[in-house]
XYZ file of C-alpha atoms in Angstrom:
540
model
C 68.053 62.758 93.033
C 70.059 60.758 90.506
C 68.206 57.480 89.781
C 70.162 55.581 87.145
C 72.927 55.682 84.531
C 73.057 53.484 81.447
C 75.712 53.179 78.749
C 76.731 50.666 76.113
C 80.315 50.863 77.348
C 79.322 49.577 80.819
C 79.812 45.908 81.610
C 76.353 45.839 83.225
C 73.110 47.180 81.748
C 72.608 50.027 84.206
C 73.682 51.372 87.570
C 70.895 52.383 89.954
C 71.187 54.956 92.726
C 69.121 55.897 95.757
C 68.663 58.678 98.287
C 71.367 58.955 100.914
C 74.642 57.040 100.708
C 75.688 55.420 97.382
C 78.883 53.357 97.462
C 81.109 52.175 94.613
C 82.829 49.154 96.141
C 86.286 47.949 95.127
C 87.896 44.611 95.883
C 89.866 43.419 98.901
C 93.154 44.018 97.077
C 92.364 47.695 96.489
C 92.914 47.005 92.790
C 93.522 49.914 90.473
C 92.195 50.323 86.940
C 88.831 48.716 87.615
C 86.755 51.885 87.218
C 85.954 53.221 90.690
C 87.232 56.753 90.092
C 86.003 56.723 86.498
C 82.433 56.000 87.598
C 82.567 58.864 90.094
C 83.874 61.107 87.306
C 80.947 59.990 85.123
C 78.557 60.972 87.937
C 80.236 64.395 87.987
C 79.744 64.482 84.181
C 76.047 63.699 84.679
C 75.849 66.682 87.036
C 77.208 68.992 84.328
C 80.960 68.666 84.899
C 83.545 68.561 82.107
C 86.561 66.925 83.777
C 85.520 63.537 82.369
C 86.082 64.981 78.879
C 89.415 66.633 79.675
C 90.929 64.077 82.069
C 89.503 60.709 80.976
C 90.503 61.067 77.313
C 91.740 57.477 77.293
C 88.144 56.222 77.561
C 87.141 57.926 74.292
C 90.424 56.883 72.687
C 89.834 53.195 73.465
C 86.029 52.955 73.575
C 85.169 55.582 70.982
C 82.683 58.423 71.400
C 79.905 57.291 73.709
C 76.814 58.476 75.538
C 75.207 58.156 78.930
C 71.474 57.685 79.425
C 70.357 58.683 82.890
C 67.409 59.848 84.952
C 66.610 62.048 87.935
C 63.654 61.972 90.272
C 62.293 65.245 91.628
C 58.973 65.516 93.512
C 57.968 62.025 92.322
C 58.544 62.972 88.680
C 61.136 61.241 86.499
C 63.288 63.273 84.101
C 65.431 61.454 81.541
C 68.420 62.772 79.605
C 71.306 61.789 77.350
C 74.726 63.442 77.392
C 77.422 62.459 74.911
C 81.194 62.834 74.761
C 80.963 63.937 71.119
C 78.664 66.879 71.936
C 79.216 67.523 75.622
C 78.077 71.171 75.436
C 74.501 70.027 74.826
C 72.174 67.675 76.693
C 69.193 65.820 75.225
C 65.848 65.664 76.992
C 64.190 62.285 76.490
C 60.899 60.466 76.921
C 60.431 57.446 79.193
C 62.178 55.170 76.675
C 65.145 57.519 76.164
C 63.930 58.683 72.790
C 65.296 62.190 72.232
C 62.696 64.953 72.474
C 64.850 68.066 72.231
C 68.353 69.405 72.690
C 69.194 71.966 75.370
C 72.476 73.691 76.126
C 74.602 72.598 79.058
C 73.871 75.956 80.681
C 70.109 75.400 80.355
C 70.537 71.900 81.745
C 72.455 72.996 84.860
C 69.882 75.753 85.432
C 67.245 73.002 85.377
C 69.185 71.026 88.003
C 69.548 74.125 90.152
C 65.808 74.720 89.972
C 64.906 71.087 90.660
C 67.204 70.950 93.674
C 65.481 74.125 94.891
C 68.724 76.064 95.127
C 67.389 79.608 95.353
C 70.662 81.343 94.665
C 70.732 83.889 91.832
C 74.379 84.750 92.433
C 75.916 81.387 91.475
C 75.697 78.752 88.809
C 74.920 75.180 89.754
C 78.449 74.063 88.876
C 80.172 76.792 90.877
C 78.292 75.544 93.947
C 78.785 71.779 93.582
C 82.017 71.238 91.628
C 84.401 71.665 94.579
C 82.696 68.954 96.612
C 83.176 66.310 93.910
C 86.631 65.317 95.144
C 87.679 62.766 92.560
C 91.132 61.728 91.415
C 91.960 63.915 88.411
C 90.022 67.009 89.493
C 92.935 68.285 91.609
C 90.617 69.851 94.181
C 91.792 67.942 97.236
C 94.644 70.127 98.498
C 94.384 69.745 102.271
C 95.969 73.176 102.796
C 93.470 74.862 100.460
C 90.321 72.731 100.677
C 88.035 75.475 99.318
C 90.049 75.886 96.104
C 88.471 74.391 92.980
C 91.927 74.082 91.384
C 95.498 75.148 92.150
C 95.073 78.495 90.368
C 91.966 79.478 92.324
C 92.047 82.821 94.102
C 91.203 82.691 97.798
C 88.922 85.724 97.551
C 86.826 84.058 94.819
C 86.565 80.876 96.872
C 85.419 82.886 99.894
C 82.685 84.452 97.752
C 81.629 80.985 96.541
C 81.300 79.840 100.148
C 79.232 82.898 101.075
C 76.942 82.200 98.102
C 76.610 78.545 99.099
C 75.491 79.671 102.562
C 72.941 82.023 100.875
C 74.494 85.088 102.528
C 75.592 86.978 99.434
C 72.660 89.350 98.891
C 73.963 92.169 101.119
C 77.442 91.882 99.671
C 76.076 91.973 96.130
C 74.150 95.184 96.858
C 77.238 96.833 98.335
C 79.414 95.641 95.444
C 76.980 97.200 92.975
C 77.191 100.504 94.860
C 80.989 100.302 94.884
C 80.986 99.641 91.145
C 78.653 102.598 90.535
C 80.724 105.050 92.599
C 83.970 103.735 91.119
C 82.655 104.342 87.602
C 81.404 107.803 88.582
C 84.786 108.652 90.073
C 86.570 107.461 86.928
C 84.183 109.473 84.733
C 84.797 112.656 86.749
C 88.575 112.125 86.650
C 88.551 111.458 82.915
C 86.283 114.432 82.158
C 88.582 116.663 84.214
C 91.664 115.424 82.368
C 90.061 116.426 79.049
C 88.864 119.753 80.523
C 85.224 118.818 79.940
C 84.530 119.849 83.510
C 86.591 122.137 85.759
C 89.089 120.528 88.098
C 89.716 122.767 91.105
C 91.528 122.400 94.409
C 90.122 122.876 97.896
C 91.907 126.248 98.059
C 90.268 127.373 94.787
C 86.920 126.102 96.100
C 87.186 128.428 99.106
C 88.324 131.318 96.898
C 85.305 130.708 94.651
C 82.939 130.963 97.617
C 84.416 134.344 98.524
C 84.321 135.564 94.911
C 80.704 134.406 94.489
C 79.765 136.343 97.610
C 81.520 139.484 96.326
C 79.859 139.253 92.907
C 76.420 138.665 94.413
C 76.884 141.665 96.710
C 77.888 143.796 93.740
C 74.811 142.726 91.768
C 72.622 143.447 94.779
C 74.109 146.949 95.145
C 73.528 147.692 91.448
C 69.925 146.546 91.662
C 69.261 148.521 94.827
C 70.647 151.727 93.301
C 69.060 151.623 89.870
C 67.064 154.746 90.828
C 70.342 156.612 91.123
C 71.380 155.310 87.740
C 73.052 158.419 86.334
C 75.231 158.913 89.418
C 76.034 155.272 89.973
C 76.791 154.658 86.324
C 79.723 157.074 86.382
C 80.897 155.737 89.737
C 80.749 152.118 88.596
C 82.371 152.834 85.247
C 85.161 154.853 86.901
C 85.895 151.986 89.288
C 86.037 149.541 86.392
C 88.237 151.869 84.332
C 90.667 152.221 87.227
C 90.857 148.424 87.615
C 91.409 147.946 83.885
C 94.103 150.643 83.740
C 95.897 149.075 86.694
C 95.795 145.736 84.954
C 97.012 147.337 81.691
C 99.971 149.022 83.427
C 100.926 145.744 85.112
C 100.821 143.862 81.810
C 102.747 146.612 79.993
C 105.483 146.530 82.625
C 105.732 142.769 82.288
C 105.873 143.111 78.484
C 108.713 145.651 78.755
C 110.719 143.230 80.882
C 110.201 140.444 78.338
C 111.227 142.740 75.445
C 114.322 143.915 77.304
C 115.366 140.359 78.029
C 114.694 139.343 74.429
C 116.850 142.212 73.109
C 119.732 141.261 75.376
C 119.652 137.643 74.224
C 119.427 138.671 70.556
C 122.356 141.105 70.942
C 124.354 138.402 72.618
C 123.768 136.108 69.646
C 125.063 138.810 67.233
C 128.155 139.454 69.320
C 129.001 135.785 69.614
C 130.126 135.354 66.017
C 133.299 133.360 65.308
C 136.568 135.293 64.890
C 137.924 134.615 61.364
C 141.581 134.132 60.370
C 142.059 137.672 58.916
C 141.325 139.121 62.338
C 144.015 136.920 63.857
C 146.457 138.028 61.119
C 145.861 141.725 61.868
C 146.425 141.026 65.556
C 149.800 139.422 64.778
C 150.840 142.448 62.742
C 150.238 144.677 65.746
C 151.570 142.241 68.354
C 154.052 139.822 66.790
C 154.740 138.116 70.118
C 151.080 137.004 70.617
C 150.392 133.205 70.829
C 147.975 132.664 67.924
C 147.509 128.919 68.640
C 146.379 129.679 72.173
C 143.910 132.266 70.884
C 142.504 129.796 68.343
C 142.124 127.183 71.099
C 140.191 129.668 73.243
C 138.059 130.645 70.258
C 137.214 126.988 69.503
C 136.199 126.421 73.108
C 134.010 129.512 72.917
C 132.356 128.276 69.695
C 131.617 124.835 71.215
C 130.018 126.402 74.267
C 127.837 128.566 72.019
C 126.696 125.511 70.056
C 125.743 123.733 73.262
C 123.765 126.730 74.522
C 122.173 127.529 71.164
C 119.194 125.181 71.685
C 118.479 126.503 75.159
C 118.770 130.115 73.932
C 116.320 129.402 71.084
C 113.804 127.878 73.500
C 114.150 130.933 75.760
C 113.580 133.298 72.800
C 110.485 131.332 71.693
C 109.075 131.443 75.226
C 109.652 135.204 75.510
C 107.994 135.837 72.138
C 104.997 133.699 73.116
C 104.606 135.546 76.428
C 104.766 138.896 74.596
C 102.046 137.711 72.172
C 99.821 136.602 75.066
C 100.258 139.970 76.792
C 99.496 141.785 73.517
C 96.238 139.828 73.201
C 95.324 140.672 76.796
C 96.110 144.369 76.216
C 93.863 144.375 73.149
C 91.017 142.870 75.207
C 91.530 145.513 77.916
C 91.526 148.320 75.329
C 88.298 146.958 73.851
C 86.696 146.782 77.295
C 87.841 150.342 78.167
C 86.403 151.612 74.906
C 83.136 149.789 75.597
C 82.853 151.378 79.065
C 83.583 154.869 77.744
C 80.991 154.439 74.981
C 78.390 153.065 77.362
C 78.549 155.631 80.148
C 75.606 157.516 78.761
C 73.443 154.424 78.243
C 71.808 151.767 80.447
C 73.496 149.091 78.348
C 76.599 149.353 80.516
C 74.675 148.469 83.657
C 73.050 145.552 81.857
C 76.419 144.305 80.589
C 77.850 144.644 84.069
C 75.079 142.530 85.615
C 75.348 139.919 82.846
C 79.107 139.666 83.365
C 78.753 139.326 87.134
C 75.996 136.726 86.741
C 78.123 134.774 84.280
C 81.034 134.805 86.732
C 78.756 133.670 89.563
C 77.389 130.771 87.466
C 80.852 129.715 86.349
C 82.213 129.669 89.895
C 79.125 127.863 91.198
C 79.553 125.212 88.480
C 83.192 124.756 89.467
C 82.206 124.278 93.110
C 79.305 122.023 92.152
C 81.628 119.623 90.292
C 84.070 119.768 93.194
C 81.244 118.863 95.609
C 80.199 115.956 93.369
C 83.781 114.695 93.171
C 84.210 114.824 96.956
C 80.791 113.257 97.544
C 81.558 110.394 95.143
C 84.870 109.684 96.890
C 83.186 109.785 100.297
C 80.405 107.447 99.096
C 82.976 105.052 97.652
C 84.918 104.970 100.912
C 81.717 104.499 102.911
C 80.629 101.522 100.780
C 84.079 99.916 100.958
C 84.095 100.267 104.737
C 80.566 98.887 104.854
C 81.611 95.910 102.710
C 84.437 95.224 105.136
C 82.064 95.267 108.120
C 79.263 93.239 106.504
C 81.670 90.657 105.065
C 83.327 90.177 108.428
C 80.000 89.638 110.168
C 78.834 87.164 107.514
C 82.127 85.276 107.479
C 82.250 85.142 111.274
C 78.806 83.492 111.273
C 79.743 81.034 108.505
C 83.026 80.243 110.235
C 81.219 79.520 113.509
C 78.616 77.366 111.766
C 81.256 75.220 110.043
C 83.587 74.973 113.034
C 80.793 74.066 115.452
C 79.652 71.264 113.140
C 83.223 70.059 112.550
C 83.772 69.877 116.287
C 80.708 67.652 116.704
C 81.648 65.351 113.809
C 85.327 65.201 114.742
C 84.477 63.946 118.213
C 82.571 61.099 116.546
C 85.512 59.891 114.454
C 88.515 60.455 116.738
C 89.149 58.778 120.086
C 89.988 61.367 122.752
C 90.400 64.308 120.373
C 92.478 67.229 121.635
C 91.231 69.868 119.231
C 89.032 69.573 116.158
C 90.036 71.067 112.796
C 88.864 74.602 112.147
C 88.695 77.125 109.374
C 89.431 80.845 109.640
C 87.715 83.088 107.096
C 88.347 86.694 106.169
C 87.564 88.974 103.238
C 90.707 88.106 101.311
C 91.363 84.483 102.157
C 91.135 81.602 104.578
C 93.204 79.122 106.569
C 92.342 75.501 107.292
C 93.802 74.372 110.610
C 94.580 70.785 111.611
C 95.730 70.376 115.221
C 95.642 66.854 116.655
C 97.791 65.141 114.070
C 99.375 66.573 110.944
C 99.729 63.162 109.290
C 98.172 62.456 105.885
C 95.365 60.309 107.285
C 94.204 62.890 109.800
C 94.521 65.628 107.184
C 92.181 63.836 104.779
C 89.732 62.862 107.511
C 89.640 66.565 108.458
C 88.956 67.445 104.812
C 86.085 64.945 104.749
C 84.706 66.407 107.983
C 84.830 69.872 106.416
C 82.790 68.701 103.401
C 80.263 66.889 105.584
C 79.855 69.979 107.760
C 79.190 72.166 104.721
C 76.811 69.525 103.315
C 74.954 69.606 106.626
C 74.790 73.403 106.976
C 73.885 74.399 103.387
C 71.615 73.437 100.497
C 74.467 71.619 98.740
C 72.589 68.655 97.162
C 75.368 66.040 97.036
C 79.056 65.280 97.561
C 81.401 62.819 95.832
C 84.428 61.355 97.648
C 86.968 59.115 95.938
C 89.048 56.280 97.404
C 92.275 58.307 97.635
C 90.733 60.303 100.500
C 90.469 57.135 102.626
C 93.806 55.471 101.793
C 95.779 56.689 104.811
C 92.955 57.095 107.305
C 92.871 54.740 110.301
C 90.399 51.857 110.174
C 88.416 53.092 113.189
C 88.075 56.578 111.714
C 86.838 55.248 108.343
C 84.228 53.151 110.148
C 82.947 56.236 111.947
C 82.975 58.232 108.706
C 80.877 55.553 106.984
C 78.337 55.884 109.770
C 78.252 59.685 109.348
C 77.931 59.393 105.557
C 74.999 57.057 106.095
C 73.219 59.609 108.293
C 72.534 61.920 105.317
C 69.167 60.505 104.285
C 67.787 63.560 102.469
C 70.792 64.177 100.235
C 72.905 61.966 98.010
C 76.434 61.011 98.988
C 78.616 59.150 96.470
C 81.802 57.475 97.703
C 84.210 54.836 96.420
C 85.852 52.503 98.902
C 87.736 49.199 98.838
C 89.217 46.633 101.240
C 85.804 46.300 102.857
C 86.853 43.114 104.707
C 88.954 45.070 107.222
C 86.076 47.138 108.610
C 83.776 46.110 111.450
C 80.491 44.307 110.923
C 78.327 47.427 111.237
C 80.358 49.208 108.556
C 80.284 46.147 106.266
C 76.513 45.947 106.612
C 76.145 49.626 105.690
C 78.462 49.187 102.705
C 76.622 46.095 101.524
C 73.209 47.749 101.786
C 74.299 51.003 100.135
C 76.541 49.734 97.342
C 75.466 50.566 93.790
C 78.138 48.504 92.044
C 80.977 46.203 93.083
C 84.123 46.218 90.961
C 87.167 43.970 90.873
C 89.799 42.798 88.392
C 87.284 40.534 86.678
C 84.180 42.700 86.989
C 85.480 46.061 85.816
C 83.301 49.046 84.959
C 83.956 48.568 81.232
C 84.237 45.260 79.410
C 87.456 46.405 77.792
C 90.495 47.108 79.983
C 93.280 48.811 78.004
C 95.599 50.337 80.558
C 95.518 49.395 84.173
C 97.099 52.705 85.114
C 94.318 54.902 83.771
C 90.900 53.642 84.777
C 91.291 54.191 88.483
C-alpha cells in the first residue's frame, strides 16, 4: 500500500496514507483551486500515471521542475522511491533516507508494483488495469455512458478485453487468438504463394478431376508392371496407343492453326484493300462519268478513312493475338513431333517403357501435390472458422459470467444507497462492446452514483488494488446517497480507496466521523496543497 508522499512544493512536510479509505477533505465552501484534484493526480502519478505531466503543466510552469519522495509497504517491507517531473520516464529506488540507489525505467517500476500487489496477470500491464479507475478531473475517463472507456477515443472491444483481463479470465481467449493469428497467417501465405504461382491454385472441380486422373495413371502404371513379361507385345501396343493419341492431338492443333492463318490472311488482305482513293482516280472517274458528284464521293471516302483509323488499333491487336496463337501451336506441334520420333525410336528398346512409367509417375506426383495444397488450403480455412466460432462461444460465456458478477454486486450496493430502488444499474457485455444501463433516475446525480457503484463492484470482485474518485463525482449526488457511499468506501479494509470530498458539515454524524478518522489532509483557501497559489482556476 502507499504509505507517504513528500515534496518540497507541498505546504506540509509529508502526507501519510493508510490501508482502506483515504480522504482528501475540502472546505465547507467547496472551494476550488486548493489542490484536492491535484493531490489525487499526484497519487495517480505515484502509481505510474502520466496525466499529471500532460494535464497539470501549470504546476511545473509556476513551481518549476519538482520531485516526489514516497514509500510503499508490502508484506511488512518498506520500499522508497523518487519520481520527478523532469525525468518522468524513470523512477529512482532509494534507501531509508531517500538517498538514490539506482534508476529504473517506468516500465520496470510498474512491473514491480504489479508484482508487489500480487497481480498474476501476464496479459496486461499494471497501468492498463488501474488507470481507468483513477477517475480524476482532467483524465476524461468519467463518461457515464461509457464508463469502461479510458478516454473518448477508446474502442469498446479493447475495453472489453481489459475487463476480461482484470477478471483474470483472458487465458482461454489468448490461446484462441494465437490460433486465429496462426491460421490467418497460414491462409495469407497460401494465398500469396498461389498468386505468385509458387504453389498450384486449383478449384474444387479440378481437384475432383485430379483424383480421377491420378486413378487412371496409377492403373496404367499397374498394367505396365503386371505385363512386363509380355514386353515385346505390349511395347508395340502401348506405343501405338500413344502414337494415335499424339496424331489426334497434332491434327486438332493443325486444324486450329489453319483457322488462325486463314483469319490472319483475311485481315491482312482487308488492310491492303482499304487504301485511300487518291485524286487522280477521282479525275479519271469524272472523265468517264461527267455527271458524277465528286464532293459526295470525297465525303464518303473521308468517312471511310476515319473509320479505318478508328479500327486500326483493334485490327493490330487482333493480328498480334493471331500470330501469338500460331507461334504457340507451332511450339506444341514441334513437341509432339519430338515425342512421336522418340516413341518410334524406342519401340525396340525397354527405354520406352521406362520413360512411360517415369512420365506417368511424374503426372501422378504433380496432381497429388496440387490436391495436397488444395487440402491444406481448405483445412486452414476450416481451422480458422472453427477458432473464430470457438472465440465467439468462449467470449460469450466469460462475458456472461463477468456481467452477472458485476450486476449482482451492483444490485446489492445500489440497495444500500438508494431508498426504495426500482431497478439497480446494470451493464451488458458482448464481444464487440457494452452498454451501461441506468433505470431509476437518469439525472446527473444518480448517473454518477451508478458509476461509483460500478467501480466499487469491480473493486470488490477483482484484484484491482485501489481506486481514486474525485469531488466532481459527488457534486450532484443526494446527501443521503453520499453518506451511504462513504460507508461503503469505508468497508474496503484490505485495499486502498482515495477520494476527495468537501462540504463535510452537511453529512450526518456517522459520515463526519468516518471522514474525520480517514482524512489524510484537509485543504481550504488558506491551507492549500502548495504554498504558492497562482491561478485559482487550475489547481482544482
